[in-house]
Amino acid sequence: MTGTARTVSIKDVAREAGVSVGTVSNVINQPDRVSAETREHVQRVISRLGYVRSESARQLRAGHSRIVALLVLDMGNPFFVDIARGAERAARGAGLGVMVCNSGQSPQDEADYLSLFAEQRVRGVLISPSDPSGATLREFRRHGIPFVLVDRVAADDDGCSVSVDDVVGGSLAIRHLTAAGHRTLAYVSGPGHLTQVQDRRAGALAALTEAGLPPEALQEIPAERLDVAAGRDAGARLLGLAERPTAVFCANDLLALGVLQSMYAAGVRVPDDMAIVGYDDIEFAAAATVPLTSVRQPALTIGARAAELLLQETGEHAREHRHEHVILQPELVVRQSSLTSRSG
């Protein structure tokens, strides 16, 4: 006959070890306060009984958990996977775990997750916001849980942020293309409410002006999402233009890979007939059929730096913490997809 196994409690460990509950608690939480002999004895009992301390009980006493929440726009994008890896590395070094969630670029999903984080009393939140109004974060502030903006510059001093200068990134892409002689270009953008998309476009337009070209030289082709399927759709629309541009800059690499697939399927040569530049420099960029030129963002560094700032704000020296707005610089990585030169 079988039954449900009973959870081993700290009292069970104390009884079996012949010590007080307080001694067991010290072995678990403050081992330096217990002699080596007692500590080893209690740990053997813990191992034999299979005791696991209750994190929920500890959380109730401390008022917060050892979990950091990370909310990103799209976990299908390797850029955000690398941000998560960087954040996890920093958090684990401090004995914390990272719970990764995906808003799917939905402000409503973002609001739902922030409510969940508040209920769970997470230690802090790393977030790449999707709500353009900022209303969900303003509501979240009342819970007193620290947060750090990721891949976004904070508009005020209510929190830290770690981002990349996307205006510079957009400029790097278009400067590269105009220097190669391209005079008719396209920008495959993403959801217009995303600051990253807006900033990359602003940088592209600034580079056009710098090259002596009018804004009309950059035709924007909007995409509803920042994924490969949206890129293929944008590529089909590019192919249908009466006056097809000779180069295209995409708001991220997934869009660029989709555009590349459309060009390849239609027999359009890349880069001879169409030069393509992406953004993020994900691992797949270099491995594409035609290796993709891309504006590199230091994703691992973004995640790690954001987690470090959150740890500072929630650690022992939290009172000394001052909010920081870290802005990293992008880098253009040139590959075959844009290696072409045009005269005139």
Short mmCIF file of C-alpha atoms in Angstrom, two decimals:
data_model
loop_
_atom_site.label_atom_id
_atom_site.label_comp_id
_atom_site.label_asym_id
_atom_site.label_seq_id
_atom_site.Cartn_x
_atom_site.Cartn_y
_atom_site.Cartn_z
CA MET A 1 0.00 0.00 0.00
CA THR A 2 1.37 3.41 -0.94
CA GLY A 3 0.61 6.84 0.43
CA THR A 4 1.64 10.42 -0.04
CA ALA A 5 5.14 11.09 1.32
CA ARG A 6 5.23 13.55 4.18
CA THR A 7 7.38 16.64 3.77
CA VAL A 8 10.35 16.61 6.12
CA SER A 9 10.33 19.66 8.40
CA ILE A 10 13.12 21.48 10.21
CA LYS A 11 11.69 20.05 13.46
CA ASP A 12 12.18 16.54 12.09
CA VAL A 13 15.82 17.32 11.38
CA ALA A 14 16.32 18.79 14.86
CA ARG A 15 14.70 15.75 16.53
CA GLU A 16 16.75 13.27 14.52
CA ALA A 17 20.01 15.18 15.06
CA GLY A 18 19.34 15.73 18.76
CA VAL A 19 19.76 19.51 18.52
CA SER A 20 17.49 22.53 18.72
CA VAL A 21 15.54 23.96 15.80
CA GLY A 22 17.64 27.10 16.17
CA THR A 23 20.83 25.11 15.66
CA VAL A 24 19.47 23.56 12.47
CA SER A 25 18.44 27.02 11.28
CA ASN A 26 21.95 28.32 11.92
CA VAL A 27 23.50 25.40 10.02
CA ILE A 28 21.35 26.32 7.02
CA ASN A 29 21.47 30.11 7.19
CA GLN A 30 24.46 31.07 9.35
CA PRO A 31 26.85 28.09 9.34
CA ASP A 32 29.74 30.11 10.79
CA ARG A 33 27.85 30.31 14.09
CA VAL A 34 27.93 26.52 14.51
CA SER A 35 30.94 24.35 15.31
CA ALA A 36 32.32 22.29 12.44
CA GLU A 37 31.47 19.03 14.23
CA THR A 38 27.83 20.01 14.84
CA ARG A 39 27.50 21.46 11.35
CA GLU A 40 28.72 18.25 9.71
CA HIS A 41 26.45 16.11 11.92
CA VAL A 42 23.34 18.18 11.10
CA GLN A 43 24.18 18.26 7.40
CA ARG A 44 24.42 14.45 7.36
CA VAL A 45 20.96 14.26 8.93
CA ILE A 46 19.60 16.78 6.40
CA SER A 47 21.01 14.69 3.58
CA ARG A 48 19.68 11.41 5.00
CA LEU A 49 16.17 12.75 5.58
CA GLY A 50 16.05 14.65 2.29
CA TYR A 51 15.13 17.93 3.97
CA VAL A 52 14.64 20.95 1.67
CA ARG A 53 14.06 24.30 3.32
CA SER A 54 10.83 26.14 2.53
CA GLU A 55 11.68 29.09 0.34
CA SER A 56 8.14 30.44 0.71
CA ALA A 57 8.52 30.55 4.49
CA ARG A 58 11.90 32.25 4.22
CA GLN A 59 10.40 34.70 1.74
CA LEU A 60 7.62 35.61 4.16
CA ARG A 61 10.17 36.38 6.87
CA ALA A 62 12.47 38.38 4.59
CA GLY A 63 9.73 40.20 2.67
CA HIS A 64 11.19 39.29 -0.71
CA SER A 65 12.50 36.24 -2.55
CA ARG A 66 15.84 35.20 -3.98
CA ILE A 67 14.34 35.36 -7.45
CA VAL A 68 14.95 38.12 -9.98
CA ALA A 69 12.34 38.43 -12.74
CA LEU A 70 13.38 39.18 -16.32
CA LEU A 71 10.61 40.28 -18.72
CA VAL A 72 11.67 40.57 -22.37
CA LEU A 73 9.92 41.44 -25.61
CA ASP A 74 10.52 38.17 -27.46
CA MET A 75 12.28 35.05 -26.20
CA GLY A 76 12.18 33.79 -29.78
CA ASN A 77 14.86 36.38 -30.55
CA PRO A 78 18.37 35.11 -29.69
CA PHE A 79 19.30 38.67 -28.69
CA PHE A 80 17.05 38.40 -25.64
CA VAL A 81 18.27 34.88 -24.94
CA ASP A 82 21.79 36.29 -24.64
CA ILE A 83 20.52 39.08 -22.37
CA ALA A 84 18.98 36.39 -20.16
CA ARG A 85 22.26 34.47 -20.11
CA GLY A 86 24.15 37.57 -19.02
CA ALA A 87 21.62 38.36 -16.31
CA GLU A 88 21.61 34.78 -15.05
CA ARG A 89 25.39 34.70 -14.82
CA ALA A 90 25.45 37.81 -12.63
CA ALA A 91 22.50 36.71 -10.49
CA ARG A 92 23.84 33.22 -9.83
CA GLY A 93 27.12 34.72 -8.69
CA ALA A 94 25.09 36.41 -5.94
CA GLY A 95 23.17 33.26 -5.05
CA LEU A 96 19.99 34.33 -6.84
CA GLY A 97 17.89 32.77 -9.57
CA VAL A 98 16.33 34.39 -12.65
CA MET A 99 12.73 33.82 -13.76
CA VAL A 100 12.47 34.66 -17.47
CA CYS A 101 9.11 35.72 -18.94
CA ASN A 102 8.05 36.83 -22.41
CA SER A 103 5.68 39.75 -23.02
CA GLY A 104 5.46 39.01 -26.75
CA GLN A 105 5.55 42.80 -27.34
CA SER A 106 2.10 42.96 -25.70
CA PRO A 107 1.45 45.77 -23.17
CA GLN A 108 -1.36 43.69 -21.65
CA ASP A 109 0.87 40.66 -21.13
CA GLU A 110 3.46 43.00 -19.63
CA ALA A 111 0.90 44.31 -17.13
CA ASP A 112 -0.17 40.77 -16.22
CA TYR A 113 3.40 39.66 -15.58
CA LEU A 114 4.19 42.72 -13.47
CA SER A 115 1.15 41.92 -11.32
CA LEU A 116 2.43 38.37 -10.91
CA PHE A 117 5.88 39.63 -9.91
CA ALA A 118 4.29 41.87 -7.27
CA GLU A 119 2.26 38.94 -5.89
CA GLN A 120 5.39 36.78 -5.71
CA ARG A 121 7.40 39.60 -4.09
CA VAL A 122 10.35 39.02 -6.36
CA ARG A 123 13.60 40.64 -5.32
CA GLY A 124 13.57 42.90 -8.37
CA VAL A 125 12.66 43.09 -12.04
CA LEU A 126 14.68 43.48 -15.23
CA ILE A 127 12.34 44.62 -17.99
CA SER A 128 12.42 45.56 -21.65
CA PRO A 129 9.11 47.48 -21.74
CA SER A 130 6.50 47.06 -24.45
CA ASP A 131 3.96 49.56 -23.09
CA PRO A 132 4.71 52.90 -24.83
CA SER A 133 2.74 54.89 -22.26
CA GLY A 134 4.75 53.60 -19.31
CA ALA A 135 1.49 53.13 -17.38
CA THR A 136 2.23 49.55 -16.32
CA LEU A 137 5.56 50.51 -14.80
CA ARG A 138 4.04 53.52 -13.04
CA GLU A 139 1.49 51.18 -11.49
CA PHE A 140 4.21 48.69 -10.57
CA ARG A 141 6.23 51.35 -8.71
CA ARG A 142 3.69 51.48 -5.90
CA HIS A 143 4.73 47.97 -4.82
CA GLY A 144 8.19 49.23 -3.92
CA ILE A 145 9.98 46.51 -5.92
CA PRO A 146 13.10 47.84 -7.67
CA PHE A 147 13.39 47.45 -11.43
CA VAL A 148 15.98 48.11 -14.12
CA LEU A 149 15.07 48.94 -17.71
CA VAL A 150 16.84 46.71 -20.21
CA ASP A 151 17.54 47.80 -23.80
CA ARG A 152 15.80 51.08 -23.01
CA VAL A 153 16.90 54.43 -21.57
CA ALA A 154 15.00 55.48 -18.46
CA ALA A 155 13.14 58.77 -18.89
CA ASP A 156 13.55 59.76 -15.25
CA ASP A 157 15.56 59.01 -12.12
CA ASP A 158 13.10 56.51 -10.65
CA GLY A 159 15.21 53.56 -11.72
CA CYS A 160 18.34 52.33 -13.46
CA SER A 161 18.62 51.45 -17.13
CA VAL A 162 21.05 49.70 -19.44
CA SER A 163 20.74 50.32 -23.15
CA VAL A 164 22.60 50.67 -26.42
CA ASP A 165 22.68 53.93 -28.37
CA ASP A 166 20.28 52.89 -31.13
CA VAL A 167 20.49 56.28 -32.86
CA VAL A 168 24.20 55.66 -33.36
CA GLY A 169 23.42 52.10 -34.46
CA GLY A 170 21.01 53.26 -37.15
CA SER A 171 23.56 55.79 -38.34
CA LEU A 172 26.28 53.12 -38.59
CA ALA A 173 24.08 50.98 -40.84
CA ILE A 174 23.13 53.75 -43.26
CA ARG A 175 26.60 55.31 -43.36
CA HIS A 176 27.94 51.93 -44.42
CA LEU A 177 25.38 51.65 -47.23
CA THR A 178 25.70 55.22 -48.51
CA ALA A 179 29.49 54.91 -48.46
CA ALA A 180 29.06 51.94 -50.82
CA GLY A 181 27.15 54.21 -53.21
CA HIS A 182 23.55 53.29 -52.40
CA ARG A 183 21.15 56.19 -52.97
CA THR A 184 17.77 54.48 -52.71
CA LEU A 185 17.26 52.60 -49.48
CA ALA A 186 14.53 51.00 -47.37
CA TYR A 187 14.06 50.62 -43.64
CA VAL A 188 12.13 47.55 -42.56
CA SER A 189 10.88 48.66 -39.18
CA GLY A 190 8.95 46.94 -36.41
CA PRO A 191 6.06 47.97 -34.16
CA GLY A 192 6.07 51.76 -34.16
CA HIS A 193 5.53 52.07 -30.41
CA LEU A 194 8.91 50.47 -29.64
CA THR A 195 11.53 53.08 -28.81
CA GLN A 196 14.29 50.94 -30.29
CA VAL A 197 12.57 50.97 -33.68
CA GLN A 198 12.08 54.73 -33.54
CA ASP A 199 15.67 55.44 -32.52
CA ARG A 200 17.17 53.25 -35.25
CA ARG A 201 15.07 55.10 -37.81
CA ALA A 202 16.19 58.46 -36.40
CA GLY A 203 19.81 57.40 -36.73
CA ALA A 204 19.23 56.22 -40.30
CA LEU A 205 17.69 59.55 -41.28
CA ALA A 206 20.55 61.47 -39.66
CA ALA A 207 23.05 59.46 -41.70
CA LEU A 208 21.10 60.22 -44.90
CA THR A 209 21.32 63.95 -44.18
CA GLU A 210 25.02 63.54 -43.50
CA ALA A 211 25.40 61.92 -46.93
CA GLY A 212 23.51 64.76 -48.62
CA LEU A 213 20.42 62.69 -49.32
CA PRO A 214 16.80 63.70 -48.63
CA PRO A 215 14.62 61.77 -46.15
CA GLU A 216 12.64 60.44 -49.12
CA ALA A 217 15.68 58.36 -50.05
CA LEU A 218 14.74 56.03 -47.18
CA GLN A 219 11.44 54.26 -47.75
CA GLU A 220 9.99 52.76 -44.59
CA ILE A 221 8.37 49.35 -44.81
CA PRO A 222 6.59 48.70 -41.51
CA ALA A 223 6.43 45.27 -39.92
CA GLU A 224 3.93 44.30 -37.24
CA ARG A 225 6.43 42.07 -35.46
CA LEU A 226 10.18 41.65 -35.19
CA ASP A 227 10.45 38.09 -36.48
CA VAL A 228 11.46 36.15 -39.58
CA ALA A 229 7.90 35.76 -40.89
CA ALA A 230 7.41 39.52 -40.76
CA GLY A 231 10.70 39.89 -42.58
CA ARG A 232 9.57 37.58 -45.37
CA ASP A 233 6.39 39.62 -45.71
CA ALA A 234 8.39 42.85 -45.85
CA GLY A 235 10.67 41.28 -48.44
CA ALA A 236 7.65 40.44 -50.63
CA ARG A 237 6.51 44.06 -50.41
CA LEU A 238 10.01 45.24 -51.32
CA LEU A 239 9.93 43.04 -54.40
CA GLY A 240 6.59 44.53 -55.42
CA LEU A 241 7.78 48.14 -55.42
CA ALA A 242 7.78 49.89 -58.78
CA GLU A 243 11.13 51.48 -57.92
CA ARG A 244 12.98 48.94 -55.88
CA PRO A 245 15.72 50.26 -53.56
CA THR A 246 19.20 48.82 -53.84
CA ALA A 247 19.75 48.41 -50.11
CA VAL A 248 17.66 47.65 -47.04
CA PHE A 249 18.32 48.22 -43.36
CA CYS A 250 16.24 46.09 -40.98
CA ALA A 251 15.34 46.90 -37.38
CA ASN A 252 16.68 43.54 -36.24
CA ASP A 253 18.39 40.43 -37.60
CA LEU A 254 15.28 38.25 -37.64
CA LEU A 255 13.60 40.71 -40.00
CA ALA A 256 16.77 40.82 -42.10
CA LEU A 257 16.92 37.03 -42.32
CA GLY A 258 13.30 37.00 -43.50
CA VAL A 259 14.06 39.61 -46.16
CA LEU A 260 17.08 37.56 -47.22
CA GLN A 261 14.87 34.48 -47.61
CA SER A 262 12.43 36.44 -49.82
CA MET A 263 15.24 37.74 -52.02
CA TYR A 264 16.74 34.28 -52.38
CA ALA A 265 13.38 32.73 -53.29
CA ALA A 266 12.78 35.40 -55.95
CA GLY A 267 16.23 35.03 -57.50
CA VAL A 268 17.35 38.48 -56.35
CA ARG A 269 21.08 38.42 -55.74
CA VAL A 270 22.37 39.57 -52.35
CA PRO A 271 24.32 41.80 -52.25
CA ASP A 272 24.60 42.49 -56.01
CA ASP A 273 20.94 43.36 -56.54
CA MET A 274 20.03 44.09 -52.92
CA ALA A 275 22.34 44.83 -50.01
CA ILE A 276 21.00 43.93 -46.56
CA VAL A 277 22.00 45.11 -43.09
CA GLY A 278 20.45 43.80 -39.87
CA TYR A 279 20.65 44.74 -36.21
CA ASP A 280 21.68 42.81 -33.05
CA ASP A 281 24.31 40.47 -34.60
CA ILE A 282 22.71 37.30 -33.30
CA GLU A 283 24.56 34.02 -33.84
CA PHE A 284 22.43 33.16 -36.89
CA ALA A 285 23.59 36.33 -38.69
CA ALA A 286 27.05 34.95 -39.43
CA ALA A 287 25.62 31.50 -40.25
CA ALA A 288 23.09 32.70 -42.87
CA THR A 289 23.28 31.50 -46.49
CA VAL A 290 24.68 34.92 -47.24
CA PRO A 291 26.43 36.00 -44.01
CA LEU A 292 24.60 39.03 -42.72
CA THR A 293 26.10 42.44 -42.02
CA SER A 294 24.69 43.59 -38.68
CA VAL A 295 24.93 46.25 -36.00
CA ARG A 296 26.17 44.38 -32.96
CA GLN A 297 24.68 44.93 -29.52
CA PRO A 298 26.63 43.50 -26.55
CA ALA A 299 23.69 41.44 -25.30
CA LEU A 300 25.56 39.47 -22.63
CA THR A 301 26.97 42.69 -21.21
CA ILE A 302 23.53 44.35 -21.23
CA GLY A 303 22.02 41.50 -19.20
CA ALA A 304 24.92 41.23 -16.77
CA ARG A 305 25.20 44.97 -16.18
CA ALA A 306 21.45 45.30 -15.61
CA ALA A 307 21.49 42.46 -13.09
CA GLU A 308 24.49 44.00 -11.31
CA LEU A 309 22.66 47.31 -10.92
CA LEU A 310 19.61 45.52 -9.53
CA LEU A 311 21.78 43.58 -7.09
CA GLN A 312 23.35 46.83 -5.90
CA GLU A 313 19.92 48.35 -5.33
CA THR A 314 18.64 45.33 -3.39
CA GLY A 315 21.80 44.28 -1.56
CA GLU A 316 23.39 45.08 1.77
CA HIS A 317 24.45 48.55 0.66
CA ALA A 318 21.15 49.49 -0.99
CA ARG A 319 20.98 52.80 0.88
CA GLU A 320 24.16 53.93 -0.84
CA HIS A 321 22.84 53.03 -4.29
CA ARG A 322 22.39 55.80 -6.86
CA HIS A 323 20.45 55.19 -10.05
CA GLU A 324 22.58 54.86 -13.17
CA HIS A 325 21.73 55.08 -16.86
CA VAL A 326 24.30 52.98 -18.68
CA ILE A 327 24.44 53.54 -22.45
CA LEU A 328 26.64 51.13 -24.39
CA GLN A 329 27.91 51.67 -27.90
CA PRO A 330 27.00 49.47 -30.89
CA GLU A 331 29.45 48.18 -33.47
CA LEU A 332 28.99 47.49 -37.19
CA VAL A 333 30.04 43.99 -38.25
CA VAL A 334 30.43 43.87 -42.02
CA ARG A 335 29.80 40.60 -43.83
CA GLN A 336 28.94 39.47 -47.35
CA SER A 337 25.30 40.66 -47.43
CA SER A 338 26.37 44.30 -47.94
CA LEU A 339 29.73 43.95 -49.67
CA THR A 340 28.88 45.72 -52.89
CA SER A 341 29.76 49.04 -54.43
CA ARG A 342 27.64 51.25 -56.65
CA SER A 343 28.65 54.31 -58.61
CA GLY A 344 26.60 57.48 -58.94
#
